């Protein structure tokens, strides 16, 4: 049998684990969004470079 204090501690630990999981999911989503943004910016930069190269100086 566990004591009420042990039960409370277990509830706190489970709650903290859930918060940590949520933070991890949010971080993963942020990293994916950043990666997608970087790829879009790379394509835009390459397109701009191609436009500049095509200009008659």
Short mmCIF file of C-alpha atoms in Angstrom, two decimals:
data_model
loop_
_atom_site.label_atom_id
_atom_site.label_comp_id
_atom_site.label_asym_id
_atom_site.label_seq_id
_atom_site.Cartn_x
_atom_site.Cartn_y
_atom_site.Cartn_z
CA UNK A 1 0.00 0.00 0.00
CA UNK A 2 1.17 3.49 -0.72
CA UNK A 3 0.76 6.48 1.51
CA UNK A 4 -1.25 9.56 0.53
CA UNK A 5 2.05 11.43 0.16
CA UNK A 6 3.31 8.80 -2.29
CA UNK A 7 0.06 9.04 -4.25
CA UNK A 8 0.39 12.82 -4.40
CA UNK A 9 4.00 12.54 -5.51
CA UNK A 10 3.03 10.06 -8.21
CA UNK A 11 0.28 12.38 -9.45
CA UNK A 12 2.78 15.26 -9.61
CA UNK A 13 5.30 13.14 -11.51
CA UNK A 14 2.67 12.00 -14.01
CA UNK A 15 1.54 15.61 -14.46
CA UNK A 16 5.11 16.79 -15.02
CA UNK A 17 5.69 13.99 -17.54
CA UNK A 18 2.58 15.07 -19.45
CA UNK A 19 3.78 18.69 -19.48
CA UNK A 20 7.22 17.58 -20.69
CA UNK A 21 5.60 15.51 -23.45
CA UNK A 22 3.52 18.51 -24.55
CA UNK A 23 6.60 20.74 -24.60
CA UNK A 24 8.46 18.15 -26.65
CA UNK A 25 5.61 18.00 -29.17
CA UNK A 26 5.55 21.80 -29.39
CA UNK A 27 9.32 21.92 -29.91
CA UNK A 28 9.07 19.29 -32.65
CA UNK A 29 6.33 21.29 -34.41
CA UNK A 30 8.43 24.45 -34.13
CA UNK A 31 11.48 22.71 -35.58
CA UNK A 32 9.44 21.39 -38.50
CA UNK A 33 8.02 24.86 -39.15
CA UNK A 34 11.48 26.41 -39.01
CA UNK A 35 12.84 23.78 -41.38
CA UNK A 36 10.01 24.43 -43.85
CA UNK A 37 10.63 28.18 -43.62
CA UNK A 38 14.34 27.72 -44.27
CA UNK A 39 13.59 25.60 -47.35
CA UNK A 40 11.16 28.22 -48.70
CA UNK A 41 13.70 30.98 -48.12
CA UNK A 42 16.43 28.94 -49.84
CA UNK A 43 14.18 28.51 -52.89
CA UNK A 44 13.32 32.22 -52.91
CA UNK A 45 16.99 33.15 -52.66
CA UNK A 46 17.92 30.77 -55.48
CA UNK A 47 15.14 32.23 -57.61
CA UNK A 48 16.42 35.73 -56.89
CA UNK A 49 19.96 34.66 -57.78
CA UNK A 50 18.70 33.19 -61.04
CA UNK A 51 16.91 36.44 -61.83
CA UNK A 52 20.06 38.46 -61.12
CA UNK A 53 22.20 36.16 -63.24
CA UNK A 54 19.72 36.59 -66.10
CA UNK A 55 19.98 40.40 -66.04
CA UNK A 56 22.10 41.97 -68.76
CA UNK A 57 24.67 44.13 -67.02
#
